[in-house]
Amino acid sequence: YNLIHEKWIPVIIGDKEVKVSLIEAFTDINIKRISGKPTEKIAIFKFLTAIAQAAYTPKDFKAWQEIGNNPSNLSEKVLKYLNKWEDRFYLYGEYPFLQMKSIIKADVKTFGEISPEVATGNTPFFNQTQKERDLDESEKALFILTQQSFALGGKKADNSVVLTEGYTGKSNKSGNESTSKYASSLGLYGYLHSFIEGDNLIKTILVNLMTHEEINEIKVFSGGLGIPAWEQMPVGEDCDRAKQLTQTILGRLVPISRFLILSEDKKGLHYSEGLPYKDHRDGFNDLTTTIDYSTAKAKPVWVDTSEKPWRLITSLLAFLKINEKTKLTNIALRLAIKKIEILENITLYSGGLAVSSNMSEQYCSQTDDYLESSVVINKSILEENYFEQLKLELKEMEKMSNLLKMSIERYDKALGIHESKKTSRASNIFWELCENIFTDTVKNINIPEILSYNRKRTTNLVVNVFNNFCPNNTSRQMNAWVLTKPNFKKGNNL
């Protein structure tokens, strides 16, 4: 089963989700974007970007422009690269893709046992039958790729098997087997990843293709570009190759966070902790993550299920303004924005998986989930005046949300109601309904009439949500409703 030729990558063509091979991913201009769960999308995006970087990394921006204006040239270079390394993309055989034959002594875990959807503790998402569901070959390939970036930390990895003699990273202070660390793209609570998407998948890869000049400029990884893991896998946790992979761009794009190999019955994986990747606390992070440097300690933007990522758009793009007072950094966005000249449409994608953690064990609680958003950006936003306008529109929505919450609280107080989660539920519904309005605002940021119309739509939302949460059926309810209904006039104490 070879990933170059078999169909295993979920993508969108037209309005349908289909699976394509690596060859098709780099040659079919009809592929709009990557599909799947957010973690799968991000892992595939990083993988395809890594292949492109390994096949051809332009010297500088001028060299990038030459290939950016001729996407078929990148396709040709990638096909030559894939042909050269074809034997490294088999799921089984001498060089199983992103797998370690030497980890065969580690315990076998079923795919269900190490899936993030199958929660630990008292919050099971699936029954036993669903946990043991067999995966076909395409699903196994995607599962392995995604695990390397987004494996949960905890006790599921068998850390009794150590491949580098004398390595202590899999032991605790007492010398006993330690719990495994979370994968490099996940983090403690779930990093939010953001990147630019183009008119089709090829252009998405192109606009995110880094130059050698940029790699030297960002100075995040001391090893520079590096060599991808599939070309040469490590032999242990702390071998020379392992150190190279943890200190390079390509080693981070497709990490080896888990040492694993498909079991003989192909129903699970021999599974152990892999390479010891540093994180944002050490000054290392995926280029698609957003880090806040406004405090003494670097703070990543985590996935927050109560707040859709599109609400962060002005913070994520704040680097567009030279004088903007922000310390949020997203290297992938900053580098890609410079290359949007090849795009007709720009989409800002953000996504990830929120997780909880207890005693070094990560799991998905009832409040955790996958989260993603895609916002089509009008190029006018890149002009200072329109960026300021976008900030104003989002601020107006924030004001409306505060007015809604204040009105509901006053209504409940008037009736002597004490329901602590009511306002947060109403606010969540309001913001969910606002997403389409905001998307339309972003697309039409340079058309005042549409902006005015969308503000009216937002005020109507406030009224509708308030009425749903604050009935006026009885005379007492009607009196409270009249006194506390949202007042949109100036001076309404917002």
Short mmCIF file of N, CA and C in Angstrom, two decimals, residues 287-295 298-301 312 314-320 324-334:
data_model
loop_
_atom_site.label_atom_id
_atom_site.label_comp_id
_atom_site.label_asym_id
_atom_site.label_seq_id
_atom_site.Cartn_x
_atom_site.Cartn_y
_atom_site.Cartn_z
N LEU A 287 5.00 26.41 13.48
CA LEU A 287 4.89 27.73 12.88
C LEU A 287 3.45 28.18 12.72
N THR A 288 2.50 27.22 12.73
CA THR A 288 1.08 27.55 12.57
C THR A 288 0.40 27.91 13.89
N THR A 289 1.09 27.77 15.01
CA THR A 289 0.50 28.16 16.29
C THR A 289 0.69 29.65 16.52
N THR A 290 -0.15 30.20 17.39
CA THR A 290 -0.08 31.63 17.72
C THR A 290 0.35 31.77 19.17
N ILE A 291 1.41 32.53 19.38
CA ILE A 291 1.98 32.69 20.72
C ILE A 291 1.87 34.14 21.16
N ASP A 292 1.45 34.34 22.40
CA ASP A 292 1.31 35.68 22.99
C ASP A 292 2.55 35.98 23.83
N TYR A 293 3.29 36.98 23.39
CA TYR A 293 4.52 37.36 24.10
C TYR A 293 4.33 38.65 24.92
N SER A 294 3.09 38.97 25.28
CA SER A 294 2.83 40.21 26.01
C SER A 294 3.16 40.09 27.49
N THR A 295 3.38 38.87 27.96
CA THR A 295 3.74 38.67 29.37
C THR A 295 5.14 38.06 29.45
N ALA A 298 5.81 33.13 27.71
CA ALA A 298 5.08 32.98 26.44
C ALA A 298 3.81 32.17 26.67
N LYS A 299 2.68 32.69 26.13
CA LYS A 299 1.40 32.00 26.29
C LYS A 299 0.82 31.69 24.92
N PRO A 300 0.56 30.42 24.63
CA PRO A 300 -0.04 30.07 23.33
C PRO A 300 -1.53 30.38 23.33
N VAL A 301 -2.09 30.55 22.16
CA VAL A 301 -3.54 30.65 22.02
C VAL A 301 -4.06 29.22 21.94
N LEU A 312 -10.99 35.82 16.65
CA LEU A 312 -9.61 36.24 16.89
C LEU A 312 -8.96 36.84 15.66
N THR A 314 -8.78 39.66 14.06
CA THR A 314 -8.01 40.91 14.10
C THR A 314 -6.74 40.75 14.93
N SER A 315 -6.77 39.86 15.93
CA SER A 315 -5.55 39.59 16.70
C SER A 315 -4.56 38.79 15.87
N LEU A 316 -5.09 37.80 15.13
CA LEU A 316 -4.21 36.95 14.31
C LEU A 316 -3.54 37.74 13.20
N LEU A 317 -4.24 38.77 12.70
CA LEU A 317 -3.70 39.56 11.58
C LEU A 317 -3.14 40.90 12.03
N ALA A 318 -2.99 41.09 13.34
CA ALA A 318 -2.53 42.38 13.85
C ALA A 318 -1.15 42.76 13.34
N PHE A 319 -0.35 41.76 12.97
CA PHE A 319 1.00 42.05 12.48
C PHE A 319 0.97 42.81 11.16
N LEU A 320 -0.20 42.90 10.51
CA LEU A 320 -0.31 43.64 9.25
C LEU A 320 -0.05 45.13 9.48
N GLU A 324 0.70 48.52 15.27
CA GLU A 324 -0.25 47.81 16.13
C GLU A 324 0.45 47.29 17.39
N LYS A 325 -0.13 47.57 18.55
CA LYS A 325 0.46 47.12 19.80
C LYS A 325 0.03 45.68 20.08
N THR A 326 0.78 44.74 19.56
CA THR A 326 0.48 43.33 19.77
C THR A 326 1.77 42.54 19.87
N LYS A 327 1.73 41.50 20.66
CA LYS A 327 2.88 40.62 20.75
C LYS A 327 2.48 39.20 20.34
N LEU A 328 1.30 39.08 19.70
CA LEU A 328 0.89 37.79 19.17
C LEU A 328 1.73 37.49 17.93
N THR A 329 2.24 36.29 17.87
CA THR A 329 3.09 35.90 16.74
C THR A 329 2.60 34.60 16.13
N ASN A 330 2.33 34.63 14.83
CA ASN A 330 2.04 33.42 14.07
C ASN A 330 2.92 33.49 12.82
N ILE A 331 4.00 32.73 12.83
CA ILE A 331 5.00 32.83 11.76
C ILE A 331 4.43 32.40 10.42
N ALA A 332 3.63 31.35 10.41
CA ALA A 332 3.06 30.86 9.15
C ALA A 332 2.21 31.93 8.47
N LEU A 333 1.39 32.63 9.24
CA LEU A 333 0.55 33.69 8.68
C LEU A 333 1.40 34.86 8.19
N ARG A 334 2.37 35.23 8.99
CA ARG A 334 3.21 36.38 8.63
C ARG A 334 3.96 36.14 7.32
#
